[in-house]
Amino acid sequence: MNKEIIETNFNSEREFKLNGRVLWLTEDPKLVREQLEGADFAFVAPNLLAKNVSTDEIIPSRHCFNYTPQNLGEFALTGFRGDVIKPGDLKRNYFKLIVSGSSFGSGSSREHAPIALKGAGINLVASQSLERIFLQNSQNVGLVTIDNFNDLISLINNKTISKEKLFQNLDPISKDILSHGNLLSYIKARLEGKITLPKIETGARPMTLAEKIIASHWVNPDGTTGRVAVKPGDSGFIKADFQYGYELSTPLGYQALQEIFGQNFNIQNRKQTVLFADHTALLEAKTPEQARDVAKLHQIQREFAKRFGIKLYPSSVGICHNVV
């Protein structure tokens, strides 16, 4: 078994290279444990793969108090099927590709899930089907996914697959996001004029109420907002009227913004942005370390709110998802 650490990445020949081990998430925990102890499987039949692997299995909520990819990565997949995977197992074994059954990433949207996998060294997730929110969160942090097992077999056998083939079913923006590494890097390139939004050609048409709202908030390539019409399948961004975050997500976002934009970035539309401190309101810390981690989350959120003059609501206001 080759344990040399080589990152998976895109090269100038527009190929995706796989260098590292493959972890097959099977329904049988013994087979998973065998791989963690050094066994490498050439292939596992799809009917033996675990289905409906939830985001809580990918990163249990008790570990979401960590706010760096490295720390989250220590606990990646530790909730999987009876805790068969222990803290640090993925990192120690140099896995780069995870293969699972259908509906990978079910349950909570939990942005921490793909970040935890990347923090553990995983660069590609293959599944018979991926839940939509997990799929989009993965694209936003640069975790590549694949749901075509013919492409998976080709990648495993050849160790490479063309980027064009891997991304052939993605919309133009998703392709650009992955090509730039993650959503924030893509946005930075767009703000610097290195890339433009795709232009859509949808003309006037009858629209539903939702389509009318989306059309009125559509961000055009020239930066203006609003267009005559949109239709299903159009790819673009819309300008939000209101935005919010909470104490489990704010530190993650703050760190990512600093990494991509540096220390002197700015927040626009501050009056349309609010923060909540509610998700850990009823938490009873089981260890001093857990209490310390939660306190750190709140500290970072307060610093972020103070720096940019953003309103921070206490937990007594209510649950953010309902209040907003």
PDB file of C-alpha atoms in Angstrom:
ATOM      1  CA  MET A   1       0.000   0.000   0.000  1.00  0.00           C
ATOM      2  CA  ASN A   2       1.410   3.372  -1.043  1.00  0.00           C
ATOM      3  CA  LYS A   3       1.024   5.876   1.783  1.00  0.00           C
ATOM      4  CA  GLU A   4       2.728   8.779   0.031  1.00  0.00           C
ATOM      5  CA  ILE A   5       0.604  11.905   0.375  1.00  0.00           C
ATOM      6  CA  ILE A   6      -0.080  13.391  -3.052  1.00  0.00           C
ATOM      7  CA  GLU A   7      -2.909  15.880  -3.404  1.00  0.00           C
ATOM      8  CA  THR A   8      -5.540  15.289  -6.057  1.00  0.00           C
ATOM      9  CA  ASN A   9      -5.846  18.282  -8.384  1.00  0.00           C
ATOM     10  CA  PHE A  10      -6.476  19.553 -11.885  1.00  0.00           C
ATOM     11  CA  ASN A  11      -3.440  19.808 -14.124  1.00  0.00           C
ATOM     12  CA  SER A  12      -2.764  21.848 -17.249  1.00  0.00           C
ATOM     13  CA  GLU A  13      -3.926  18.969 -19.463  1.00  0.00           C
ATOM     14  CA  ARG A  14      -7.431  19.398 -18.010  1.00  0.00           C
ATOM     15  CA  GLU A  15      -7.345  16.005 -16.325  1.00  0.00           C
ATOM     16  CA  PHE A  16      -8.400  14.955 -12.873  1.00  0.00           C
ATOM     17  CA  LYS A  17      -5.698  12.859 -11.250  1.00  0.00           C
ATOM     18  CA  LEU A  18      -6.299  10.363  -8.475  1.00  0.00           C
ATOM     19  CA  ASN A  19      -3.307   9.735  -6.250  1.00  0.00           C
ATOM     20  CA  GLY A  20      -4.175   7.961  -3.043  1.00  0.00           C
ATOM     21  CA  ARG A  21      -6.434   5.295  -1.640  1.00  0.00           C
ATOM     22  CA  VAL A  22     -10.118   4.574  -2.209  1.00  0.00           C
ATOM     23  CA  LEU A  23     -12.483   4.036   0.728  1.00  0.00           C
ATOM     24  CA  TRP A  24     -15.563   1.974  -0.163  1.00  0.00           C
ATOM     25  CA  LEU A  25     -18.335   2.746   2.334  1.00  0.00           C
ATOM     26  CA  THR A  26     -20.086  -0.603   2.612  1.00  0.00           C
ATOM     27  CA  GLU A  27     -23.142  -1.611   4.602  1.00  0.00           C
ATOM     28  CA  ASP A  28     -20.963  -4.203   6.325  1.00  0.00           C
ATOM     29  CA  PRO A  29     -18.868  -2.292   8.901  1.00  0.00           C
ATOM     30  CA  LYS A  30     -16.316  -5.131   8.956  1.00  0.00           C
ATOM     31  CA  LEU A  31     -15.385  -4.393   5.348  1.00  0.00           C
ATOM     32  CA  VAL A  32     -14.948  -0.724   6.204  1.00  0.00           C
ATOM     33  CA  ARG A  33     -12.752  -1.619   9.154  1.00  0.00           C
ATOM     34  CA  GLU A  34     -10.613  -3.899   6.964  1.00  0.00           C
ATOM     35  CA  GLN A  35      -9.816  -0.945   4.723  1.00  0.00           C
ATOM     36  CA  LEU A  36      -8.972   1.234   7.700  1.00  0.00           C
ATOM     37  CA  GLU A  37      -6.522  -1.466   8.770  1.00  0.00           C
ATOM     38  CA  GLY A  38      -4.777  -1.509   5.381  1.00  0.00           C
ATOM     39  CA  ALA A  39      -6.815  -3.586   2.916  1.00  0.00           C
ATOM     40  CA  ASP A  40      -7.359  -2.124  -0.571  1.00  0.00           C
ATOM     41  CA  PHE A  41     -10.349  -3.337  -2.625  1.00  0.00           C
ATOM     42  CA  ALA A  42     -10.172  -3.198  -6.415  1.00  0.00           C
ATOM     43  CA  PHE A  43     -13.972  -2.854  -6.692  1.00  0.00           C
ATOM     44  CA  VAL A  44     -17.090  -3.281  -4.551  1.00  0.00           C
ATOM     45  CA  ALA A  45     -20.456  -4.114  -6.107  1.00  0.00           C
ATOM     46  CA  PRO A  46     -22.954  -1.218  -5.853  1.00  0.00           C
ATOM     47  CA  ASN A  47     -25.496  -3.368  -3.973  1.00  0.00           C
ATOM     48  CA  LEU A  48     -22.996  -3.737  -1.105  1.00  0.00           C
ATOM     49  CA  LEU A  49     -22.478   0.008  -0.679  1.00  0.00           C
ATOM     50  CA  ALA A  50     -24.087   1.976   2.148  1.00  0.00           C
ATOM     51  CA  LYS A  51     -27.150   3.995   1.180  1.00  0.00           C
ATOM     52  CA  ASN A  52     -28.486   7.244   2.688  1.00  0.00           C
ATOM     53  CA  VAL A  53     -25.247   8.255   4.385  1.00  0.00           C
ATOM     54  CA  SER A  54     -26.400  11.402   6.185  1.00  0.00           C
ATOM     55  CA  THR A  55     -24.513  14.611   6.850  1.00  0.00           C
ATOM     56  CA  ASP A  56     -24.696  13.769  10.569  1.00  0.00           C
ATOM     57  CA  GLU A  57     -22.774  10.583   9.780  1.00  0.00           C
ATOM     58  CA  ILE A  58     -20.279  12.587   7.751  1.00  0.00           C
ATOM     59  CA  ILE A  59     -19.729  15.063  10.605  1.00  0.00           C
ATOM     60  CA  PRO A  60     -21.746  14.548  13.820  1.00  0.00           C
ATOM     61  CA  SER A  61     -23.254  17.753  15.203  1.00  0.00           C
ATOM     62  CA  ARG A  62     -21.175  17.498  18.385  1.00  0.00           C
ATOM     63  CA  HIS A  63     -18.060  18.076  16.287  1.00  0.00           C
ATOM     64  CA  CYS A  64     -19.397  21.106  14.413  1.00  0.00           C
ATOM     65  CA  PHE A  65     -17.973  23.317  17.157  1.00  0.00           C
ATOM     66  CA  ASN A  66     -14.725  23.031  15.214  1.00  0.00           C
ATOM     67  CA  TYR A  67     -14.427  25.781  12.632  1.00  0.00           C
ATOM     68  CA  THR A  68     -11.294  24.917  10.642  1.00  0.00           C
ATOM     69  CA  PRO A  69     -11.151  22.274   7.873  1.00  0.00           C
ATOM     70  CA  GLN A  70      -8.184  20.632   9.595  1.00  0.00           C
ATOM     71  CA  ASN A  71     -10.009  20.156  12.904  1.00  0.00           C
ATOM     72  CA  LEU A  72     -13.271  19.128  11.244  1.00  0.00           C
ATOM     73  CA  GLY A  73     -11.305  16.629   9.169  1.00  0.00           C
ATOM     74  CA  GLU A  74     -10.239  14.777  12.307  1.00  0.00           C
ATOM     75  CA  PHE A  75     -13.875  13.772  12.852  1.00  0.00           C
ATOM     76  CA  ALA A  76     -14.935  13.135   9.254  1.00  0.00           C
ATOM     77  CA  LEU A  77     -17.284  10.117   8.961  1.00  0.00           C
ATOM     78  CA  THR A  78     -17.022   9.350  12.681  1.00  0.00           C
ATOM     79  CA  GLY A  79     -20.806   9.073  12.791  1.00  0.00           C
ATOM     80  CA  PHE A  80     -20.907   6.409  10.091  1.00  0.00           C
ATOM     81  CA  ARG A  81     -22.851   3.250  11.010  1.00  0.00           C
ATOM     82  CA  GLY A  82     -22.042   2.573  14.625  1.00  0.00           C
ATOM     83  CA  ASP A  83     -18.890   4.662  14.903  1.00  0.00           C
ATOM     84  CA  VAL A  84     -16.794   2.155  12.947  1.00  0.00           C
ATOM     85  CA  ILE A  85     -14.611   5.060  11.784  1.00  0.00           C
ATOM     86  CA  LYS A  86     -12.592   6.657  14.569  1.00  0.00           C
ATOM     87  CA  PRO A  87     -11.205  10.214  14.806  1.00  0.00           C
ATOM     88  CA  GLY A  88      -8.278  10.671  12.464  1.00  0.00           C
ATOM     89  CA  ASP A  89      -8.838   7.405  10.552  1.00  0.00           C
ATOM     90  CA  LEU A  90      -9.315   9.076   7.168  1.00  0.00           C
ATOM     91  CA  LYS A  91      -6.242  11.277   7.505  1.00  0.00           C
ATOM     92  CA  ARG A  92      -3.997   8.490   8.744  1.00  0.00           C
ATOM     93  CA  ASN A  93      -4.907   6.198   5.856  1.00  0.00           C
ATOM     94  CA  TYR A  94      -4.447   8.760   3.073  1.00  0.00           C
ATOM     95  CA  PHE A  95      -7.814   8.183   1.425  1.00  0.00           C
ATOM     96  CA  LYS A  96      -8.528  10.539  -1.476  1.00  0.00           C
ATOM     97  CA  LEU A  97     -11.732   9.041  -2.887  1.00  0.00           C
ATOM     98  CA  ILE A  98     -14.877   7.869  -1.065  1.00  0.00           C
ATOM     99  CA  VAL A  99     -17.409   5.617  -2.817  1.00  0.00           C
ATOM    100  CA  SER A 100     -20.914   5.183  -1.413  1.00  0.00           C
ATOM    101  CA  GLY A 101     -24.384   4.003  -2.399  1.00  0.00           C
ATOM    102  CA  SER A 102     -27.371   6.166  -3.278  1.00  0.00           C
ATOM    103  CA  SER A 103     -28.478   9.389  -1.529  1.00  0.00           C
ATOM    104  CA  PHE A 104     -25.114  10.378  -0.099  1.00  0.00           C
ATOM    105  CA  GLY A 105     -25.362  13.551   2.019  1.00  0.00           C
ATOM    106  CA  SER A 106     -28.990  13.177   3.099  1.00  0.00           C
ATOM    107  CA  GLY A 107     -30.471  14.978   6.099  1.00  0.00           C
ATOM    108  CA  SER A 108     -29.399  18.414   7.327  1.00  0.00           C
ATOM    109  CA  SER A 109     -27.824  20.838   4.858  1.00  0.00           C
ATOM    110  CA  ARG A 110     -24.815  21.127   7.229  1.00  0.00           C
ATOM    111  CA  GLU A 111     -22.130  23.035   5.319  1.00  0.00           C
ATOM    112  CA  HIS A 112     -19.553  21.455   7.637  1.00  0.00           C
ATOM    113  CA  ALA A 113     -19.931  18.036   5.940  1.00  0.00           C
ATOM    114  CA  PRO A 114     -17.978  18.580   2.684  1.00  0.00           C
ATOM    115  CA  ILE A 115     -15.511  20.828   4.544  1.00  0.00           C
ATOM    116  CA  ALA A 116     -14.817  17.978   6.986  1.00  0.00           C
ATOM    117  CA  LEU A 117     -14.193  15.556   4.120  1.00  0.00           C
ATOM    118  CA  LYS A 118     -11.795  17.971   2.436  1.00  0.00           C
ATOM    119  CA  GLY A 119     -10.091  18.574   5.775  1.00  0.00           C
ATOM    120  CA  ALA A 120      -9.532  14.813   6.023  1.00  0.00           C
ATOM    121  CA  GLY A 121      -7.815  14.780   2.630  1.00  0.00           C
ATOM    122  CA  ILE A 122     -10.789  13.609   0.542  1.00  0.00           C
ATOM    123  CA  ASN A 123     -10.936  15.263  -2.881  1.00  0.00           C
ATOM    124  CA  LEU A 124     -13.618  13.220  -4.615  1.00  0.00           C
ATOM    125  CA  VAL A 125     -16.892  11.612  -3.521  1.00  0.00           C
ATOM    126  CA  ALA A 126     -18.533   9.050  -5.789  1.00  0.00           C
ATOM    127  CA  SER A 127     -22.100   7.925  -5.187  1.00  0.00           C
ATOM    128  CA  GLN A 128     -24.946   6.407  -7.164  1.00  0.00           C
ATOM    129  CA  SER A 129     -26.795   9.632  -6.319  1.00  0.00           C
ATOM    130  CA  LEU A 130     -26.004  12.691  -4.204  1.00  0.00           C
ATOM    131  CA  GLU A 131     -28.494  14.844  -2.339  1.00  0.00           C
ATOM    132  CA  ARG A 132     -28.849  18.232  -4.019  1.00  0.00           C
ATOM    133  CA  ILE A 133     -27.906  20.471  -1.068  1.00  0.00           C
ATOM    134  CA  PHE A 134     -24.841  18.363  -0.266  1.00  0.00           C
ATOM    135  CA  LEU A 135     -23.888  18.443  -3.952  1.00  0.00           C
ATOM    136  CA  GLN A 136     -24.065  22.242  -4.096  1.00  0.00           C
ATOM    137  CA  ASN A 137     -22.237  22.667  -0.791  1.00  0.00           C
ATOM    138  CA  SER A 138     -19.523  20.357  -2.120  1.00  0.00           C
ATOM    139  CA  GLN A 139     -19.120  22.385  -5.293  1.00  0.00           C
ATOM    140  CA  ASN A 140     -18.890  25.584  -3.237  1.00  0.00           C
ATOM    141  CA  VAL A 141     -15.907  24.276  -1.263  1.00  0.00           C
ATOM    142  CA  GLY A 142     -14.268  22.514  -4.215  1.00  0.00           C
ATOM    143  CA  LEU A 143     -15.094  18.914  -3.323  1.00  0.00           C
ATOM    144  CA  VAL A 144     -15.588  17.106  -6.640  1.00  0.00           C
ATOM    145  CA  THR A 145     -18.432  14.600  -6.931  1.00  0.00           C
ATOM    146  CA  ILE A 146     -19.284  11.874  -9.413  1.00  0.00           C
ATOM    147  CA  ASP A 147     -22.507   9.893  -9.835  1.00  0.00           C
ATOM    148  CA  ASN A 148     -21.630   7.863 -12.933  1.00  0.00           C
ATOM    149  CA  PHE A 149     -20.057   4.539 -12.002  1.00  0.00           C
ATOM    150  CA  ASN A 150     -18.664   4.028 -15.516  1.00  0.00           C
ATOM    151  CA  ASP A 151     -16.658   7.224 -15.020  1.00  0.00           C
ATOM    152  CA  LEU A 152     -15.695   6.012 -11.542  1.00  0.00           C
ATOM    153  CA  ILE A 153     -14.335   2.721 -12.900  1.00  0.00           C
ATOM    154  CA  SER A 154     -12.420   4.595 -15.589  1.00  0.00           C
ATOM    155  CA  LEU A 155     -10.880   6.886 -12.959  1.00  0.00           C
ATOM    156  CA  ILE A 156      -9.873   3.991 -10.691  1.00  0.00           C
ATOM    157  CA  ASN A 157      -8.387   1.970 -13.546  1.00  0.00           C
ATOM    158  CA  ASN A 158      -6.591   4.800 -15.334  1.00  0.00           C
ATOM    159  CA  LYS A 159      -5.937   7.121 -12.353  1.00  0.00           C
ATOM    160  CA  THR A 160      -7.056  10.041 -14.532  1.00  0.00           C
ATOM    161  CA  ILE A 161     -10.259  11.293 -16.108  1.00  0.00           C
ATOM    162  CA  SER A 162     -10.779  14.329 -18.294  1.00  0.00           C
ATOM    163  CA  LYS A 163     -12.203  17.349 -16.577  1.00  0.00           C
ATOM    164  CA  GLU A 164     -14.539  17.837 -19.536  1.00  0.00           C
ATOM    165  CA  LYS A 165     -16.026  14.372 -19.049  1.00  0.00           C
ATOM    166  CA  LEU A 166     -16.264  14.724 -15.283  1.00  0.00           C
ATOM    167  CA  PHE A 167     -18.114  18.048 -15.526  1.00  0.00           C
ATOM    168  CA  GLN A 168     -20.148  17.357 -18.664  1.00  0.00           C
ATOM    169  CA  ASN A 169     -23.542  17.458 -16.908  1.00  0.00           C
ATOM    170  CA  LEU A 170     -22.860  20.555 -14.785  1.00  0.00           C
ATOM    171  CA  ASP A 171     -24.195  24.028 -15.495  1.00  0.00           C
ATOM    172  CA  PRO A 172     -21.641  26.656 -16.642  1.00  0.00           C
ATOM    173  CA  ILE A 173     -21.305  28.344 -13.247  1.00  0.00           C
ATOM    174  CA  SER A 174     -20.769  25.070 -11.377  1.00  0.00           C
ATOM    175  CA  LYS A 175     -18.025  24.181 -13.870  1.00  0.00           C
ATOM    176  CA  ASP A 176     -16.345  27.540 -13.314  1.00  0.00           C
ATOM    177  CA  ILE A 177     -16.599  27.259  -9.519  1.00  0.00           C
ATOM    178  CA  LEU A 178     -14.892  23.857  -9.499  1.00  0.00           C
ATOM    179  CA  SER A 179     -12.308  25.010 -12.027  1.00  0.00           C
ATOM    180  CA  HIS A 180     -11.362  27.890  -9.706  1.00  0.00           C
ATOM    181  CA  GLY A 181     -11.217  25.606  -6.662  1.00  0.00           C
ATOM    182  CA  ASN A 182     -14.230  26.899  -4.705  1.00  0.00           C
ATOM    183  CA  LEU A 183     -17.013  29.488  -4.735  1.00  0.00           C
ATOM    184  CA  LEU A 184     -15.088  32.307  -3.048  1.00  0.00           C
ATOM    185  CA  SER A 185     -12.115  31.945  -5.400  1.00  0.00           C
ATOM    186  CA  TYR A 186     -14.563  32.064  -8.314  1.00  0.00           C
ATOM    187  CA  ILE A 187     -16.200  35.203  -6.896  1.00  0.00           C
ATOM    188  CA  LYS A 188     -12.794  36.833  -6.400  1.00  0.00           C
ATOM    189  CA  ALA A 189     -11.899  36.127 -10.030  1.00  0.00           C
ATOM    190  CA  ARG A 190     -15.245  37.580 -11.133  1.00  0.00           C
ATOM    191  CA  LEU A 191     -14.776  40.747  -9.046  1.00  0.00           C
ATOM    192  CA  GLU A 192     -11.315  41.160 -10.569  1.00  0.00           C
ATOM    193  CA  GLY A 193     -12.796  40.938 -14.073  1.00  0.00           C
ATOM    194  CA  LYS A 194     -11.065  37.659 -14.897  1.00  0.00           C
ATOM    195  CA  ILE A 195     -14.349  35.873 -15.564  1.00  0.00           C
ATOM    196  CA  THR A 196     -17.880  36.938 -16.434  1.00  0.00           C
ATOM    197  CA  LEU A 197     -21.271  35.501 -15.701  1.00  0.00           C
ATOM    198  CA  PRO A 198     -22.866  33.456 -18.481  1.00  0.00           C
ATOM    199  CA  LYS A 199     -25.362  35.411 -20.528  1.00  0.00           C
ATOM    200  CA  ILE A 200     -28.821  33.892 -20.803  1.00  0.00           C
ATOM    201  CA  GLU A 201     -31.083  34.487 -23.769  1.00  0.00           C
ATOM    202  CA  THR A 202     -34.514  33.840 -22.234  1.00  0.00           C
ATOM    203  CA  GLY A 203     -37.074  36.208 -23.745  1.00  0.00           C
ATOM    204  CA  ALA A 204     -40.410  37.376 -22.391  1.00  0.00           C
ATOM    205  CA  ARG A 205     -42.591  34.448 -21.322  1.00  0.00           C
ATOM    206  CA  PRO A 206     -45.371  33.684 -18.850  1.00  0.00           C
ATOM    207  CA  MET A 207     -43.796  33.069 -15.446  1.00  0.00           C
ATOM    208  CA  THR A 208     -44.785  31.722 -12.055  1.00  0.00           C
ATOM    209  CA  LEU A 209     -44.589  34.003  -9.007  1.00  0.00           C
ATOM    210  CA  ALA A 210     -41.268  32.402  -8.003  1.00  0.00           C
ATOM    211  CA  GLU A 211     -39.850  32.947 -11.496  1.00  0.00           C
ATOM    212  CA  LYS A 212     -40.904  36.609 -11.437  1.00  0.00           C
ATOM    213  CA  ILE A 213     -39.122  37.135  -8.103  1.00  0.00           C
ATOM    214  CA  ILE A 214     -35.987  35.429  -9.414  1.00  0.00           C
ATOM    215  CA  ALA A 215     -36.077  37.455 -12.659  1.00  0.00           C
ATOM    216  CA  SER A 216     -36.388  40.757 -10.770  1.00  0.00           C
ATOM    217  CA  HIS A 217     -33.349  39.895  -8.628  1.00  0.00           C
ATOM    218  CA  TRP A 218     -31.201  38.361 -11.385  1.00  0.00           C
ATOM    219  CA  VAL A 219     -27.600  39.619 -11.510  1.00  0.00           C
ATOM    220  CA  ASN A 220     -26.575  40.437 -15.075  1.00  0.00           C
ATOM    221  CA  PRO A 221     -23.028  40.176 -16.488  1.00  0.00           C
ATOM    222  CA  ASP A 222     -22.680  43.995 -16.324  1.00  0.00           C
ATOM    223  CA  GLY A 223     -23.561  44.028 -12.616  1.00  0.00           C
ATOM    224  CA  THR A 224     -27.085  45.377 -12.975  1.00  0.00           C
ATOM    225  CA  THR A 225     -30.021  43.572 -11.377  1.00  0.00           C
ATOM    226  CA  GLY A 226     -33.211  42.306 -13.043  1.00  0.00           C
ATOM    227  CA  ARG A 227     -34.147  40.948 -16.438  1.00  0.00           C
ATOM    228  CA  VAL A 228     -37.287  40.402 -18.470  1.00  0.00           C
ATOM    229  CA  ALA A 229     -37.649  36.692 -17.758  1.00  0.00           C
ATOM    230  CA  VAL A 230     -36.000  33.456 -16.664  1.00  0.00           C
ATOM    231  CA  LYS A 231     -36.826  29.821 -17.281  1.00  0.00           C
ATOM    232  CA  PRO A 232     -35.921  26.487 -15.636  1.00  0.00           C
ATOM    233  CA  GLY A 233     -32.337  25.588 -16.488  1.00  0.00           C
ATOM    234  CA  ASP A 234     -30.987  29.152 -16.597  1.00  0.00           C
ATOM    235  CA  SER A 235     -27.753  29.465 -14.617  1.00  0.00           C
ATOM    236  CA  GLY A 236     -26.881  32.587 -12.656  1.00  0.00           C
ATOM    237  CA  PHE A 237     -26.917  34.481  -9.360  1.00  0.00           C
ATOM    238  CA  ILE A 238     -29.667  36.478  -7.691  1.00  0.00           C
ATOM    239  CA  LYS A 239     -29.266  39.410  -5.300  1.00  0.00           C
ATOM    240  CA  ALA A 240     -30.601  38.585  -1.846  1.00  0.00           C
ATOM    241  CA  ASP A 241     -32.869  41.073  -0.053  1.00  0.00           C
ATOM    242  CA  PHE A 242     -31.811  39.720   3.322  1.00  0.00           C
ATOM    243  CA  GLN A 243     -29.095  37.421   4.633  1.00  0.00           C
ATOM    244  CA  TYR A 244     -28.167  35.908   7.969  1.00  0.00           C
ATOM    245  CA  GLY A 245     -25.830  33.531   9.745  1.00  0.00           C
ATOM    246  CA  TYR A 246     -25.535  31.795  13.101  1.00  0.00           C
ATOM    247  CA  GLU A 247     -22.733  30.888  15.456  1.00  0.00           C
ATOM    248  CA  LEU A 248     -21.911  27.524  13.868  1.00  0.00           C
ATOM    249  CA  SER A 249     -21.529  29.024  10.388  1.00  0.00           C
ATOM    250  CA  THR A 250     -20.144  32.507  11.044  1.00  0.00           C
ATOM    251  CA  PRO A 251     -16.602  31.392  12.070  1.00  0.00           C
ATOM    252  CA  LEU A 252     -16.368  29.104   9.025  1.00  0.00           C
ATOM    253  CA  GLY A 253     -17.358  31.938   6.710  1.00  0.00           C
ATOM    254  CA  TYR A 254     -15.129  34.485   8.444  1.00  0.00           C
ATOM    255  CA  GLN A 255     -12.077  32.261   8.104  1.00  0.00           C
ATOM    256  CA  ALA A 256     -12.802  31.451   4.449  1.00  0.00           C
ATOM    257  CA  LEU A 257     -13.254  35.128   3.571  1.00  0.00           C
ATOM    258  CA  GLN A 258      -9.908  36.006   5.148  1.00  0.00           C
ATOM    259  CA  GLU A 259      -8.141  33.179   3.320  1.00  0.00           C
ATOM    260  CA  ILE A 260      -9.436  34.248  -0.096  1.00  0.00           C
ATOM    261  CA  PHE A 261      -9.737  38.038   0.205  1.00  0.00           C
ATOM    262  CA  GLY A 262      -7.129  38.809   2.870  1.00  0.00           C
ATOM    263  CA  GLN A 263      -7.575  40.685   6.133  1.00  0.00           C
ATOM    264  CA  ASN A 264      -8.964  43.899   4.627  1.00  0.00           C
ATOM    265  CA  PHE A 265     -12.112  42.618   2.940  1.00  0.00           C
ATOM    266  CA  ASN A 266     -15.409  44.446   3.373  1.00  0.00           C
ATOM    267  CA  ILE A 267     -19.037  43.432   3.858  1.00  0.00           C
ATOM    268  CA  GLN A 268     -21.659  45.166   1.730  1.00  0.00           C
ATOM    269  CA  ASN A 269     -25.360  45.495   2.554  1.00  0.00           C
ATOM    270  CA  ARG A 270     -24.669  45.362   6.291  1.00  0.00           C
ATOM    271  CA  LYS A 271     -28.142  46.644   7.122  1.00  0.00           C
ATOM    272  CA  GLN A 272     -29.610  43.667   5.270  1.00  0.00           C
ATOM    273  CA  THR A 273     -27.410  41.239   7.205  1.00  0.00           C
ATOM    274  CA  VAL A 274     -28.010  39.888  10.717  1.00  0.00           C
ATOM    275  CA  LEU A 275     -26.449  37.231  12.931  1.00  0.00           C
ATOM    276  CA  PHE A 276     -27.956  34.891  15.509  1.00  0.00           C
ATOM    277  CA  ALA A 277     -26.493  33.042  18.503  1.00  0.00           C
ATOM    278  CA  ASP A 278     -29.094  30.321  18.896  1.00  0.00           C
ATOM    279  CA  HIS A 279     -27.893  26.868  17.816  1.00  0.00           C
ATOM    280  CA  THR A 280     -25.925  26.209  20.998  1.00  0.00           C
ATOM    281  CA  ALA A 281     -28.341  28.019  23.339  1.00  0.00           C
ATOM    282  CA  LEU A 282     -29.519  24.866  25.136  1.00  0.00           C
ATOM    283  CA  LEU A 283     -26.264  22.968  24.895  1.00  0.00           C
ATOM    284  CA  GLU A 284     -24.914  21.446  28.080  1.00  0.00           C
ATOM    285  CA  ALA A 285     -21.200  20.984  27.441  1.00  0.00           C
ATOM    286  CA  LYS A 286     -20.079  17.482  28.374  1.00  0.00           C
ATOM    287  CA  THR A 287     -16.386  18.324  28.637  1.00  0.00           C
ATOM    288  CA  PRO A 288     -14.291  21.423  29.400  1.00  0.00           C
ATOM    289  CA  GLU A 289     -12.940  21.193  25.842  1.00  0.00           C
ATOM    290  CA  GLN A 290     -16.434  21.336  24.397  1.00  0.00           C
ATOM    291  CA  ALA A 291     -17.313  24.339  26.561  1.00  0.00           C
ATOM    292  CA  ARG A 292     -14.131  26.056  25.386  1.00  0.00           C
ATOM    293  CA  ASP A 293     -14.895  25.350  21.721  1.00  0.00           C
ATOM    294  CA  VAL A 294     -18.435  26.735  21.994  1.00  0.00           C
ATOM    295  CA  ALA A 295     -17.178  29.844  23.773  1.00  0.00           C
ATOM    296  CA  LYS A 296     -14.667  30.339  20.955  1.00  0.00           C
ATOM    297  CA  LEU A 297     -17.432  30.194  18.338  1.00  0.00           C
ATOM    298  CA  HIS A 298     -19.358  32.935  20.129  1.00  0.00           C
ATOM    299  CA  GLN A 299     -16.224  35.018  20.557  1.00  0.00           C
ATOM    300  CA  ILE A 300     -15.406  34.905  16.846  1.00  0.00           C
ATOM    301  CA  GLN A 301     -18.994  35.737  15.941  1.00  0.00           C
ATOM    302  CA  ARG A 302     -19.002  38.759  18.277  1.00  0.00           C
ATOM    303  CA  GLU A 303     -15.711  39.952  16.779  1.00  0.00           C
ATOM    304  CA  PHE A 304     -17.122  39.597  13.259  1.00  0.00           C
ATOM    305  CA  ALA A 305     -20.331  41.449  14.150  1.00  0.00           C
ATOM    306  CA  LYS A 306     -18.451  44.264  15.891  1.00  0.00           C
ATOM    307  CA  ARG A 307     -15.919  44.699  13.094  1.00  0.00           C
ATOM    308  CA  PHE A 308     -18.562  45.154  10.412  1.00  0.00           C
ATOM    309  CA  GLY A 309     -21.347  46.717  12.481  1.00  0.00           C
ATOM    310  CA  ILE A 310     -23.728  43.813  11.912  1.00  0.00           C
ATOM    311  CA  LYS A 311     -26.668  43.236  14.248  1.00  0.00           C
ATOM    312  CA  LEU A 312     -26.180  40.166  16.478  1.00  0.00           C
ATOM    313  CA  TYR A 313     -29.322  38.757  18.090  1.00  0.00           C
ATOM    314  CA  PRO A 314     -29.183  36.721  21.310  1.00  0.00           C
ATOM    315  CA  SER A 315     -30.767  33.286  21.556  1.00  0.00           C
ATOM    316  CA  SER A 316     -33.791  34.710  23.376  1.00  0.00           C
ATOM    317  CA  VAL A 317     -35.045  36.146  20.079  1.00  0.00           C
ATOM    318  CA  GLY A 318     -35.738  32.622  18.811  1.00  0.00           C
ATOM    319  CA  ILE A 319     -34.513  30.073  16.282  1.00  0.00           C
ATOM    320  CA  CYS A 320     -32.965  31.922  13.354  1.00  0.00           C
ATOM    321  CA  HIS A 321     -34.586  29.786  10.631  1.00  0.00           C
ATOM    322  CA  ASN A 322     -38.043  30.584  12.038  1.00  0.00           C
ATOM    323  CA  VAL A 323     -37.361  34.224  12.935  1.00  0.00           C
ATOM    324  CA  VAL A 324     -36.068  35.088   9.476  1.00  0.00           C
TER     325      VAL A 324
END
